[in-house]
GROMACS .gro file of C-alpha atoms in nm:
model
  499
    1MET     CA    1   1.845   0.687  -1.164
    2ARG     CA    2   1.873   0.334  -1.029
    3ILE     CA    3   1.981   0.280  -0.669
    4ASP     CA    4   2.304   0.080  -0.653
    5ARG     CA    5   2.350   0.072  -0.276
    6HIS     CA    6   2.090   0.088   0.000
    7PRO     CA    7   2.144   0.049   0.376
    8ILE     CA    8   1.846  -0.187   0.417
    9LEU     CA    9   1.721  -0.313   0.082
   10THR     CA   10   1.872  -0.528  -0.189
   11PHE     CA   11   1.711  -0.514  -0.531
   12GLU     CA   12   1.686  -0.844  -0.713
   13ARG     CA   13   1.622  -0.712  -1.062
   14GLY     CA   14   1.514  -0.928  -1.352
   15ARG     CA   15   1.721  -0.976  -1.666
   16GLU     CA   16   1.782  -0.669  -1.877
   17ILE     CA   17   1.547  -0.645  -2.174
   18GLU     CA   18   1.493  -0.402  -2.460
   19PHE     CA   19   1.176  -0.209  -2.540
   20GLU     CA   20   1.074   0.083  -2.761
   21PHE     CA   21   0.960   0.424  -2.638
   22ASP     CA   22   0.840   0.675  -2.901
   23GLY     CA   23   1.072   0.516  -3.157
   24ARG     CA   24   1.374   0.503  -2.926
   25ARG     CA   25   1.528   0.178  -2.806
   26LEU     CA   26   1.555   0.168  -2.426
   27ARG     CA   27   1.651  -0.099  -2.178
   28GLY     CA   28   1.472  -0.199  -1.860
   29CYS     CA   29   1.447  -0.492  -1.622
   30GLU     CA   30   1.204  -0.777  -1.669
   31GLY     CA   31   0.934  -0.772  -1.401
   32GLU     CA   32   0.944  -0.402  -1.320
   33THR     CA   33   0.659  -0.180  -1.434
   34ILE     CA   34   0.673   0.017  -1.757
   35ALA     CA   35   0.663   0.346  -1.566
   36ALA     CA   36   0.951   0.239  -1.340
   37ALA     CA   37   1.163   0.140  -1.642
   38LEU     CA   38   1.092   0.477  -1.807
   39HIS     CA   39   1.186   0.664  -1.488
   40ALA     CA   40   1.508   0.467  -1.462
   41ALA     CA   41   1.583   0.581  -1.818
   42GLY     CA   42   1.514   0.944  -1.722
   43VAL     CA   43   1.168   0.965  -1.885
   44ARG     CA   44   0.919   1.148  -1.659
   45VAL     CA   45   0.659   1.271  -1.914
   46LEU     CA   46   0.430   0.977  -1.991
   47ARG     CA   47   0.129   1.135  -2.163
   48GLU     CA   48  -0.039   1.466  -2.248
   49SER     CA   49  -0.374   1.585  -2.119
   50ILE     CA   50  -0.647   1.548  -2.381
   51ARG     CA   51  -0.789   1.901  -2.385
   52LEU     CA   52  -0.491   2.125  -2.305
   53GLY     CA   53  -0.199   1.907  -2.409
   54ARG     CA   54  -0.025   1.951  -2.073
   55PRO     CA   55   0.247   1.701  -1.979
   56ARG     CA   56   0.159   1.428  -1.732
   57GLY     CA   57   0.379   1.202  -1.521
   58PHE     CA   58   0.263   0.935  -1.283
   59PHE     CA   59   0.128   1.023  -0.940
   60CYS     CA   60  -0.014   0.729  -0.743
   61ALA     CA   61   0.169   0.414  -0.872
   62ILE     CA   62  -0.127   0.194  -0.771
   63GLY     CA   63  -0.347   0.222  -1.080
   64ARG     CA   64  -0.590   0.480  -0.944
   65CYS     CA   65  -0.521   0.825  -1.087
   66SER     CA   66  -0.488   0.759  -1.467
   67SER     CA   67  -0.201   1.007  -1.491
   68CYS     CA   68   0.031   0.737  -1.630
   69LEU     CA   69  -0.193   0.611  -1.914
   70MET     CA   70   0.008   0.531  -2.227
   71THR     CA   71  -0.034   0.342  -2.553
   72VAL     CA   72   0.134   0.001  -2.532
   73ASN     CA   73   0.158  -0.231  -2.831
   74GLY     CA   74  -0.111  -0.020  -2.998
   75VAL     CA   75  -0.357  -0.043  -2.707
   76PRO     CA   76  -0.436   0.295  -2.546
   77ASN     CA   77  -0.505   0.376  -2.180
   78VAL     CA   78  -0.270   0.115  -2.034
   79MET     CA   79  -0.191   0.186  -1.668
   80THR     CA   80   0.186   0.179  -1.696
   81CYS     CA   81   0.239   0.212  -1.319
   82ILE     CA   82   0.112  -0.145  -1.262
   83THR     CA   83   0.177  -0.309  -1.602
   84PRO     CA   84   0.494  -0.523  -1.614
   85LEU     CA   85   0.755  -0.446  -1.878
   86GLU     CA   86   0.804  -0.714  -2.142
   87GLU     CA   87   1.072  -0.775  -2.405
   88GLY     CA   88   1.004  -0.585  -2.728
   89MET     CA   89   0.713  -0.379  -2.594
   90ARG     CA   90   0.620  -0.075  -2.802
   91VAL     CA   91   0.538   0.212  -2.563
   92GLU     CA   92   0.410   0.547  -2.689
   93THR     CA   93   0.322   0.880  -2.531
   94GLN     CA   94  -0.057   0.909  -2.540
   95ARG     CA   95  -0.200   1.241  -2.660
   96THR     CA   96  -0.564   1.151  -2.732
   97LYS     CA   97  -0.839   0.938  -2.583
   98GLY     CA   98  -0.719   0.657  -2.809
   99THR     CA   99  -0.909   0.395  -3.008
  100VAL     CA  100  -0.943   0.034  -2.901
  101PRO     CA  101  -0.799  -0.189  -3.177
  102ASP     CA  102  -0.996  -0.477  -3.329
  103GLY     CA  103  -1.029  -0.759  -3.078
  104GLY     CA  104  -0.879  -0.543  -2.805
  105HIS     CA  105  -1.190  -0.509  -2.589
  106PRO     CA  106  -1.190  -0.732  -2.282
  107GLY     CA  107  -1.549  -0.844  -2.323
  108GLY     CA  108  -1.452  -1.203  -2.396
  109ASP     CA  109  -1.729  -1.408  -2.550
  110ALA     CA  110  -2.010  -1.167  -2.460
  111PRO     CA  111  -2.222  -1.041  -2.755
  112ALA     CA  112  -2.078  -0.712  -2.883
  113ASP     CA  113  -2.208  -0.408  -3.068
  114ALA     CA  114  -2.058  -0.266  -3.390
  115ASP     CA  115  -1.770  -0.107  -3.193
  116GLY     CA  116  -1.685  -0.432  -3.016
  117VAL     CA  117  -1.832  -0.320  -2.683
  118PRO     CA  118  -2.001  -0.611  -2.495
  119ILE     CA  119  -2.380  -0.598  -2.477
  120VAL     CA  120  -2.481  -0.680  -2.121
  121ALA     CA  121  -2.819  -0.644  -1.953
  122TRP     CA  122  -2.837  -0.393  -1.668
  123GLY     CA  123  -2.736  -0.558  -1.341
  124GLU     CA  124  -2.577  -0.856  -1.514
  125ALA     CA  125  -2.205  -0.926  -1.474
  126PRO     CA  126  -2.035  -1.004  -1.809
  127GLY     CA  127  -1.787  -1.278  -1.887
  128GLU     CA  128  -1.732  -1.646  -1.827
  129SER     CA  129  -1.793  -1.767  -1.471
  130LEU     CA  130  -1.497  -1.878  -1.260
  131GLY     CA  131  -1.739  -2.068  -1.035
  132ASP     CA  132  -1.819  -2.038  -0.667
  133VAL     CA  133  -1.597  -1.990  -0.366
  134PRO     CA  134  -1.689  -1.946   0.003
  135LEU     CA  135  -1.483  -1.629   0.046
  136ALA     CA  136  -1.327  -1.373  -0.189
  137VAL     CA  137  -1.091  -1.110  -0.052
  138VAL     CA  138  -1.036  -0.809  -0.277
  139GLY     CA  139  -0.698  -0.660  -0.197
  140GLY     CA  140  -0.376  -0.843  -0.110
  141GLY     CA  141  -0.240  -0.589   0.138
  142PRO     CA  142  -0.203  -0.624   0.516
  143ALA     CA  143  -0.581  -0.634   0.582
  144GLY     CA  144  -0.662  -0.871   0.294
  145LEU     CA  145  -0.384  -1.120   0.368
  146SER     CA  146  -0.468  -1.119   0.740
  147ALA     CA  147  -0.834  -1.185   0.659
  148ALA     CA  148  -0.751  -1.481   0.436
  149ILE     CA  149  -0.519  -1.624   0.701
  150ALA     CA  150  -0.777  -1.593   0.980
  151ALA     CA  151  -1.048  -1.759   0.769
  152GLY     CA  152  -0.809  -2.017   0.624
  153ARG     CA  153  -0.701  -2.134   0.971
  154LEU     CA  154  -1.066  -2.224   1.027
  155GLY     CA  155  -1.075  -2.422   0.703
  156VAL     CA  156  -1.242  -2.161   0.482
  157ARG     CA  157  -1.141  -2.183   0.115
  158SER     CA  158  -1.078  -1.837  -0.033
  159VAL     CA  159  -0.927  -1.640  -0.318
  160VAL     CA  160  -0.729  -1.318  -0.271
  161ILE     CA  161  -0.761  -1.083  -0.570
  162ASP     CA  162  -0.507  -0.808  -0.635
  163GLU     CA  163  -0.428  -0.613  -0.950
  164ASN     CA  164  -0.059  -0.590  -0.870
  165GLN     CA  165   0.191  -0.861  -0.959
  166THR     CA  166   0.310  -0.885  -0.598
  167ALA     CA  167   0.094  -0.926  -0.289
  168GLY     CA  168   0.162  -0.731   0.030
  169GLY     CA  169   0.018  -0.389  -0.054
  170GLN     CA  170   0.189  -0.106   0.128
  171LEU     CA  171   0.399  -0.349   0.334
  172ILE     CA  172   0.633  -0.425   0.043
  173LYS     CA  173   0.755  -0.064   0.039
  174GLN     CA  174   0.779   0.010   0.414
  175THR     CA  175   1.138  -0.007   0.540
  176HIS     CA  176   1.071   0.138   0.886
  177MET     CA  177   1.021  -0.074   1.197
  178PHE     CA  178   0.673  -0.105   1.341
  179PHE     CA  179   0.576   0.010   1.692
  180GLY     CA  180   0.353  -0.165   1.945
  181SER     CA  181   0.380  -0.514   2.093
  182ARG     CA  182   0.530  -0.836   1.957
  183GLU     CA  183   0.182  -0.933   1.837
  184HIS     CA  184   0.179  -0.610   1.634
  185HIS     CA  185   0.514  -0.699   1.472
  186ALA     CA  186   0.698  -0.442   1.683
  187ARG     CA  187   1.059  -0.381   1.568
  188VAL     CA  188   0.993  -0.564   1.241
  189ARG     CA  189   1.015  -0.379   0.911
  190GLY     CA  190   0.711  -0.373   0.685
  191VAL     CA  191   0.910  -0.529   0.399
  192ASP     CA  192   0.969  -0.830   0.626
  193ILE     CA  193   0.607  -0.860   0.746
  194GLY     CA  194   0.465  -0.912   0.395
  195PRO     CA  195   0.669  -1.231   0.331
  196LYS     CA  196   0.571  -1.361   0.677
  197LEU     CA  197   0.202  -1.327   0.592
  198LEU     CA  198   0.251  -1.486   0.250
  199SER     CA  199   0.440  -1.781   0.399
  200GLU     CA  200   0.144  -1.842   0.634
  201LEU     CA  201  -0.090  -1.857   0.334
  202GLU     CA  202   0.109  -2.142   0.177
  203GLU     CA  203  -0.029  -2.393   0.427
  204LEU     CA  204  -0.389  -2.274   0.393
  205PRO     CA  205  -0.666  -2.324   0.131
  206VAL     CA  206  -0.603  -1.980  -0.019
  207GLU     CA  207  -0.553  -1.903  -0.388
  208LEU     CA  208  -0.379  -1.580  -0.492
  209MET     CA  209  -0.514  -1.417  -0.809
  210LEU     CA  210  -0.251  -1.151  -0.882
  211GLY     CA  211  -0.264  -0.921  -1.184
  212THR     CA  212  -0.643  -0.938  -1.159
  213THR     CA  213  -0.858  -0.625  -1.139
  214ALA     CA  214  -1.196  -0.622  -0.962
  215LEU     CA  215  -1.401  -0.408  -1.201
  216GLY     CA  216  -1.742  -0.435  -1.036
  217LEU     CA  217  -1.939  -0.577  -0.745
  218TYR     CA  218  -2.310  -0.653  -0.772
  219ASN     CA  219  -2.554  -0.662  -0.481
  220ASP     CA  220  -2.582  -1.043  -0.510
  221LEU     CA  221  -2.206  -1.051  -0.432
  222THR     CA  222  -2.106  -1.134  -0.791
  223LEU     CA  223  -1.762  -0.994  -0.872
  224SER     CA  224  -1.673  -0.878  -1.223
  225LEU     CA  225  -1.301  -0.935  -1.281
  226LEU     CA  226  -1.047  -0.852  -1.549
  227VAL     CA  227  -0.825  -1.162  -1.577
  228GLU     CA  228  -0.549  -1.165  -1.840
  229GLY     CA  229  -0.736  -0.906  -2.045
  230ARG     CA  230  -1.077  -1.078  -2.033
  231HIS     CA  231  -1.392  -1.028  -1.826
  232ARG     CA  232  -1.467  -1.308  -1.582
  233ARG     CA  233  -1.729  -1.357  -1.309
  234LEU     CA  234  -1.683  -1.494  -0.961
  235SER     CA  235  -1.969  -1.578  -0.723
  236PRO     CA  236  -1.846  -1.596  -0.363
  237GLU     CA  237  -2.072  -1.653  -0.062
  238THR     CA  238  -1.893  -1.380   0.131
  239ILE     CA  239  -1.660  -1.096   0.028
  240ILE     CA  240  -1.410  -0.885   0.220
  241VAL     CA  241  -1.324  -0.554   0.052
  242ALA     CA  242  -0.971  -0.462   0.160
  243THR     CA  243  -0.880  -0.223  -0.122
  244GLY     CA  244  -0.672   0.023   0.077
  245ALA     CA  245  -0.659   0.396   0.013
  246SER     CA  246  -0.557   0.656  -0.245
  247GLU     CA  247  -0.327   0.957  -0.207
  248ASN     CA  248  -0.493   1.294  -0.159
  249MET     CA  249  -0.405   1.574  -0.400
  250LEU     CA  250  -0.332   1.935  -0.302
  251ALA     CA  251  -0.445   2.231  -0.514
  252PHE     CA  252  -0.162   2.466  -0.616
  253GLU     CA  253  -0.041   2.618  -0.943
  254ASN     CA  254   0.115   2.359  -1.179
  255SER     CA  255   0.028   2.073  -0.944
  256ASP     CA  256  -0.014   1.849  -1.252
  257LEU     CA  257   0.351   1.877  -1.365
  258PRO     CA  258   0.550   1.554  -1.394
  259GLY     CA  259   0.770   1.542  -1.085
  260VAL     CA  260   0.478   1.593  -0.845
  261TYR     CA  261   0.421   1.254  -0.679
  262GLY     CA  262   0.217   1.104  -0.403
  263ALA     CA  263   0.429   0.974  -0.116
  264GLY     CA  264   0.323   0.614  -0.187
  265ALA     CA  265   0.441   0.646  -0.547
  266VAL     CA  266   0.782   0.766  -0.430
  267GLN     CA  267   0.804   0.466  -0.196
  268THR     CA  268   0.712   0.232  -0.481
  269LEU     CA  269   0.978   0.375  -0.710
  270MET     CA  270   1.250   0.371  -0.446
  271ASN     CA  271   1.177   0.071  -0.227
  272VAL     CA  272   1.018  -0.170  -0.474
  273HIS     CA  273   1.190  -0.089  -0.803
  274GLY     CA  274   1.511   0.070  -0.673
  275VAL     CA  275   1.467   0.389  -0.877
  276VAL     CA  276   1.499   0.738  -0.726
  277PRO     CA  277   1.228   0.991  -0.820
  278GLY     CA  278   1.476   1.280  -0.856
  279ASP     CA  279   1.781   1.445  -0.707
  280ARG     CA  280   1.631   1.705  -0.469
  281VAL     CA  281   1.288   1.680  -0.310
  282LEU     CA  282   1.041   1.907  -0.133
  283MET     CA  283   0.820   1.705   0.102
  284VAL     CA  284   0.474   1.852   0.165
  285GLY     CA  285   0.326   1.720   0.490
  286ALA     CA  286   0.488   1.641   0.826
  287GLY     CA  287   0.259   1.359   0.935
  288ASN     CA  288   0.406   1.012   0.986
  289ILE     CA  289   0.405   0.930   0.613
  290GLY     CA  290   0.579   1.255   0.516
  291LEU     CA  291   0.846   1.212   0.784
  292ILE     CA  292   0.905   0.843   0.713
  293VAL     CA  293   0.928   0.887   0.336
  294SER     CA  294   1.165   1.184   0.384
  295TYR     CA  295   1.398   0.958   0.581
  296GLN     CA  296   1.367   0.686   0.318
  297LEU     CA  297   1.464   0.940   0.051
  298LEU     CA  298   1.777   1.021   0.250
  299GLN     CA  299   1.855   0.648   0.279
  300ALA     CA  300   1.829   0.621  -0.100
  301GLY     CA  301   2.078   0.904  -0.144
  302VAL     CA  302   1.826   1.173  -0.240
  303GLU     CA  303   1.858   1.521  -0.093
  304VAL     CA  304   1.551   1.653   0.089
  305ALA     CA  305   1.547   2.033   0.063
  306ALA     CA  306   1.278   2.077   0.329
  307VAL     CA  307   0.963   1.933   0.481
  308ILE     CA  308   0.678   2.183   0.497
  309GLU     CA  309   0.365   2.153   0.707
  310GLY     CA  310   0.060   2.381   0.700
  311MET     CA  311  -0.026   2.320   1.063
  312PRO     CA  312   0.170   2.502   1.336
  313GLU     CA  313   0.302   2.170   1.472
  314VAL     CA  314   0.446   1.849   1.332
  315GLY     CA  315   0.168   1.591   1.297
  316GLY     CA  316   0.374   1.271   1.306
  317TYR     CA  317   0.568   1.095   1.579
  318HIS     CA  318   0.837   1.321   1.722
  319VAL     CA  319   1.091   1.037   1.700
  320HIS     CA  320   1.054   1.047   1.319
  321ALA     CA  321   1.081   1.427   1.313
  322ALA     CA  322   1.395   1.415   1.528
  323LYS     CA  323   1.568   1.179   1.282
  324ILE     CA  324   1.492   1.416   0.995
  325ARG     CA  325   1.621   1.719   1.181
  326ARG     CA  326   1.938   1.537   1.288
  327ALA     CA  327   2.003   1.472   0.920
  328GLY     CA  328   1.996   1.848   0.861
  329VAL     CA  329   1.655   1.869   0.692
  330PRO     CA  330   1.452   2.174   0.802
  331ILE     CA  331   1.088   2.117   0.896
  332LEU     CA  332   0.897   2.437   0.824
  333THR     CA  333   0.564   2.441   1.008
  334SER     CA  334   0.291   2.693   0.913
  335HIS     CA  335   0.415   2.675   0.553
  336THR     CA  336   0.246   2.563   0.232
  337ILE     CA  337   0.330   2.532  -0.138
  338VAL     CA  338   0.184   2.787  -0.378
  339ARG     CA  339   0.343   2.688  -0.711
  340ALA     CA  340   0.543   2.421  -0.888
  341GLU     CA  341   0.784   2.570  -1.140
  342GLY     CA  342   0.884   2.422  -1.474
  343GLU     CA  343   0.764   2.378  -1.832
  344THR     CA  344   0.756   2.000  -1.882
  345THR     CA  345   0.880   1.875  -1.542
  346VAL     CA  346   0.935   2.026  -1.198
  347THR     CA  347   1.238   2.255  -1.170
  348GLY     CA  348   1.149   2.438  -0.848
  349ALA     CA  349   0.881   2.520  -0.592
  350LYS     CA  350   0.750   2.838  -0.431
  351VAL     CA  351   0.652   2.806  -0.065
  352VAL     CA  352   0.509   3.062   0.174
  353GLU     CA  353   0.440   3.097   0.545
  354VAL     CA  354   0.071   3.101   0.642
  355ASP     CA  355  -0.106   3.254   0.943
  356GLU     CA  356  -0.356   3.082   1.171
  357SER     CA  357  -0.627   3.134   0.904
  358TRP     CA  358  -0.406   2.975   0.633
  359ARG     CA  359  -0.357   3.313   0.461
  360PRO     CA  360  -0.010   3.376   0.310
  361VAL     CA  361   0.210   3.606   0.518
  362ASP     CA  362   0.339   3.895   0.306
  363GLY     CA  363   0.709   3.890   0.229
  364THR     CA  364   0.764   3.523   0.325
  365GLU     CA  365   0.742   3.361  -0.021
  366ARG     CA  366   1.062   3.192  -0.132
  367ARG     CA  367   1.183   2.956  -0.403
  368LEU     CA  368   1.331   2.611  -0.341
  369ASP     CA  369   1.550   2.456  -0.609
  370VAL     CA  370   1.399   2.105  -0.638
  371ASP     CA  371   1.314   1.863  -0.918
  372THR     CA  372   1.060   1.660  -0.720
  373ILE     CA  373   0.761   1.755  -0.505
  374CYS     CA  374   0.627   1.476  -0.285
  375LEU     CA  375   0.276   1.512  -0.141
  376ALA     CA  376   0.200   1.342   0.190
  377VAL     CA  377  -0.127   1.518   0.264
  378GLY     CA  378  -0.353   1.235   0.365
  379LEU     CA  379  -0.537   0.939   0.219
  380THR     CA  380  -0.893   0.864   0.107
  381PRO     CA  381  -1.048   0.517   0.147
  382ASN     CA  382  -1.089   0.315  -0.176
  383VAL     CA  383  -1.442   0.198  -0.125
  384GLU     CA  384  -1.599   0.224  -0.470
  385LEU     CA  385  -1.653  -0.153  -0.496
  386ALA     CA  386  -1.866  -0.162  -0.182
  387PHE     CA  387  -2.063   0.140  -0.302
  388GLN     CA  388  -2.127  -0.032  -0.638
  389ALA     CA  389  -2.295  -0.314  -0.449
  390GLY     CA  390  -2.522  -0.061  -0.280
  391THR     CA  391  -2.389  -0.052   0.076
  392ARG     CA  392  -2.510   0.225   0.300
  393GLU     CA  393  -2.262   0.515   0.295
  394ALA     CA  394  -2.161   0.779   0.548
  395HIS     CA  395  -1.909   1.062   0.559
  396VAL     CA  396  -1.696   1.033   0.872
  397ARG     CA  397  -1.422   1.294   0.873
  398GLU     CA  398  -1.211   1.109   1.129
  399LEU     CA  399  -1.198   0.802   0.899
  400GLY     CA  400  -1.087   0.996   0.590
  401GLY     CA  401  -1.416   1.068   0.411
  402ARG     CA  402  -1.697   0.854   0.273
  403VAL     CA  403  -1.693   0.494   0.389
  404ALA     CA  404  -1.933   0.201   0.391
  405VAL     CA  405  -2.131   0.184   0.716
  406HIS     CA  406  -2.006  -0.116   0.915
  407GLY     CA  407  -2.013  -0.262   1.263
  408PRO     CA  408  -1.735  -0.387   1.494
  409ASP     CA  409  -1.730  -0.715   1.297
  410LEU     CA  410  -1.666  -0.509   0.978
  411GLU     CA  411  -1.987  -0.631   0.810
  412THR     CA  412  -2.155  -0.366   0.596
  413SER     CA  413  -2.526  -0.306   0.543
  414ILE     CA  414  -2.521  -0.594   0.288
  415PRO     CA  415  -2.510  -0.932   0.468
  416GLY     CA  416  -2.193  -1.122   0.386
  417LEU     CA  417  -2.005  -0.816   0.256
  418TYR     CA  418  -1.727  -0.695   0.485
  419ILE     CA  419  -1.478  -0.409   0.464
  420ALA     CA  420  -1.140  -0.386   0.639
  421GLY     CA  421  -0.818  -0.188   0.659
  422ASP     CA  422  -0.782   0.160   0.511
  423ALA     CA  423  -1.092   0.098   0.297
  424SER     CA  424  -1.294   0.110   0.620
  425GLY     CA  425  -1.113   0.419   0.754
  426ILE     CA  426  -0.755   0.548   0.742
  427GLU     CA  427  -0.526   0.404   1.010
  428GLU     CA  428  -0.188   0.232   1.044
  429ALA     CA  429  -0.089  -0.102   0.887
  430SER     CA  430  -0.098  -0.266   1.232
  431THR     CA  431  -0.466  -0.183   1.275
  432ALA     CA  432  -0.534  -0.292   0.916
  433MET     CA  433  -0.398  -0.640   0.995
  434LEU     CA  434  -0.617  -0.670   1.305
  435GLU     CA  435  -0.925  -0.546   1.120
  436GLY     CA  436  -0.854  -0.798   0.845
  437ARG     CA  437  -0.832  -1.072   1.106
  438LEU     CA  438  -1.168  -0.965   1.253
  439ALA     CA  439  -1.335  -0.960   0.911
  440GLY     CA  440  -1.192  -1.304   0.827
  441LEU     CA  441  -1.322  -1.447   1.154
  442ALA     CA  442  -1.666  -1.290   1.100
  443ALA     CA  443  -1.687  -1.430   0.746
  444ALA     CA  444  -1.584  -1.776   0.871
  445LYS     CA  445  -1.852  -1.764   1.139
  446ARG     CA  446  -2.117  -1.669   0.884
  447LEU     CA  447  -2.004  -1.960   0.665
  448GLY     CA  448  -2.041  -2.199   0.958
  449ALA     CA  449  -1.674  -2.289   0.974
  450GLY     CA  450  -1.495  -2.380   1.295
  451ASP     CA  451  -1.609  -2.382   1.656
  452PRO     CA  452  -1.821  -2.069   1.730
  453ALA     CA  453  -1.686  -2.045   2.085
  454LYS     CA  454  -1.327  -2.057   1.956
  455ILE     CA  455  -1.407  -1.790   1.698
  456ASP     CA  456  -1.560  -1.568   1.967
  457ALA     CA  457  -1.241  -1.601   2.173
  458LEU     CA  458  -1.027  -1.509   1.872
  459VAL     CA  459  -1.253  -1.210   1.800
  460SER     CA  460  -1.218  -1.088   2.159
  461GLU     CA  461  -0.839  -1.119   2.135
  462ALA     CA  462  -0.821  -0.920   1.808
  463ALA     CA  463  -1.067  -0.657   1.936
  464ALA     CA  464  -0.853  -0.608   2.247
  465GLY     CA  465  -0.547  -0.559   2.025
  466LEU     CA  466  -0.730  -0.296   1.822
  467ALA     CA  467  -0.841  -0.116   2.137
  468ALA     CA  468  -0.480  -0.107   2.259
  469LEU     CA  469  -0.354   0.043   1.932
  470ARG     CA  470  -0.626   0.309   1.936
  471ALA     CA  471  -0.577   0.396   2.303
  472GLY     CA  472  -0.292   0.646   2.258
  473PRO     CA  473  -0.311   1.009   2.144
  474PHE     CA  474  -0.240   0.914   1.778
  475GLY     CA  475  -0.533   0.669   1.792
  476ARG     CA  476  -0.780   0.927   1.918
  477GLN     CA  477  -0.908   1.034   1.576
  478PRO     CA  478  -0.980   0.685   1.433
  479ARG     CA  479  -1.121   0.579   1.769
  480TYR     CA  480  -1.377   0.861   1.756
  481GLY     CA  481  -1.445   0.781   1.392
  482LYS     CA  482  -1.513   0.414   1.463
  483GLU     CA  483  -1.740   0.501   1.756
  484ARG     CA  484  -1.945   0.723   1.525
  485MET     CA  485  -1.950   0.451   1.261
  486PHE     CA  486  -2.068   0.178   1.496
  487ALA     CA  487  -2.344   0.407   1.624
  488LEU     CA  488  -2.460   0.455   1.264
  489LYS     CA  489  -2.460   0.078   1.211
  490ASN     CA  490  -2.658   0.021   1.529
  491ARG     CA  491  -2.923   0.264   1.405
  492GLU     CA  492  -2.981   0.063   1.087
  493GLY     CA  493  -3.244  -0.166   1.236
  494THR     CA  494  -3.412   0.124   1.417
  495ASP     CA  495  -3.423   0.338   1.101
  496GLU     CA  496  -3.567   0.053   0.897
  497SER     CA  497  -3.833  -0.027   1.157
  498GLN     CA  498  -3.938   0.339   1.160
  499ALA     CA  499  -3.944   0.366   0.780
   0.00000   0.00000   0.00000
């Protein structure tokens, strides 16, 4: 299932290594994730659900959904979608909750109870301290890297924390060219923007902490981290949460079958690891992500049976839709999926036309012969860290759901805690980079770095760029969402004075 030829990408795979899966000897490539190596070997069932024993594959590929948990070297609940494959690894299908082996808990030197679980007072972050730093950025995607660059240019020392082994976030899997102006990286592919941002970091006082998970954030801005399997604490003066977004799920019969993927997971398999998700795909969702990933599937040599969209019109850019149609892929608007077929993996899909009230139209149900169902039905901001710290929350539909209340400078209700990119509301990667820049500038100003007048000029420049990106019809929804958000932030002082 590996891609040998691609019109845009070349895959520099690591050396071939051997590992064990349920007693079988398999081969994979050093550096790729365990889940990617298993998919390349044709293994799509990774675990069984605990209560019903139903098969599970992986869905998100970013360590969020827990669908890929497996037992690795005797340790259960390992997120195989982000864990690198190593020579001689023993990987097993997980069928129970699992038991942590002796010495396997990441509590480090903290006092432990009889089961090895660290004993920590309420509100106290466990683990050895990594010291202080002026700025910590959680998330090494377009917003996080841009924030670190903006602050670093003003002399601010920072660390960028990301649980993946490669920084760049969604950029490392985007093969399409960006729109907008030269400043917005117009006509540059996402896979080429990530290295540009990383090369800028090399000259700045920025440390990358890859393979590090931010487990918790306390209201005194202490971060609890999982570093090489051990708890550690970090105490920054300011923090920017740039943790991106998670794929939305869609409720239909058998939606949990292996072979049902989020669109981001399909991009990760294809464009990062060079592994195709299947032979024939049904794409659900005709927004920009659904259309772009459909085209990327075609580039990788995968057949796309159809793109279905519940709305009566295509939601994405028409230029993307036109490319799909020219390739012979039908786009069926006013259609939805009602069932995934198969016993252990997807073998087909039932779709149906819906009326203006989303009720199935009698006599329109039909079966599509596919082995993969790709869901591109929206994203939800990953904002749990900010909520752990106690930021004020609000549900803003236009921004994708619940988000931390923030102002135009991206500062939340907790002084010194900022949020940027998709974590502050779902938009494009171009806007994420500008929001990251704004948050980095705001953090630098709070830290007293640089010339305030120069920072104000840079803020005005970035804000003007954001306004330009949100000016068009596709920017209307986030523009309304941000206006509502900023109004909520402005009311904070009023609400408190009236309390």
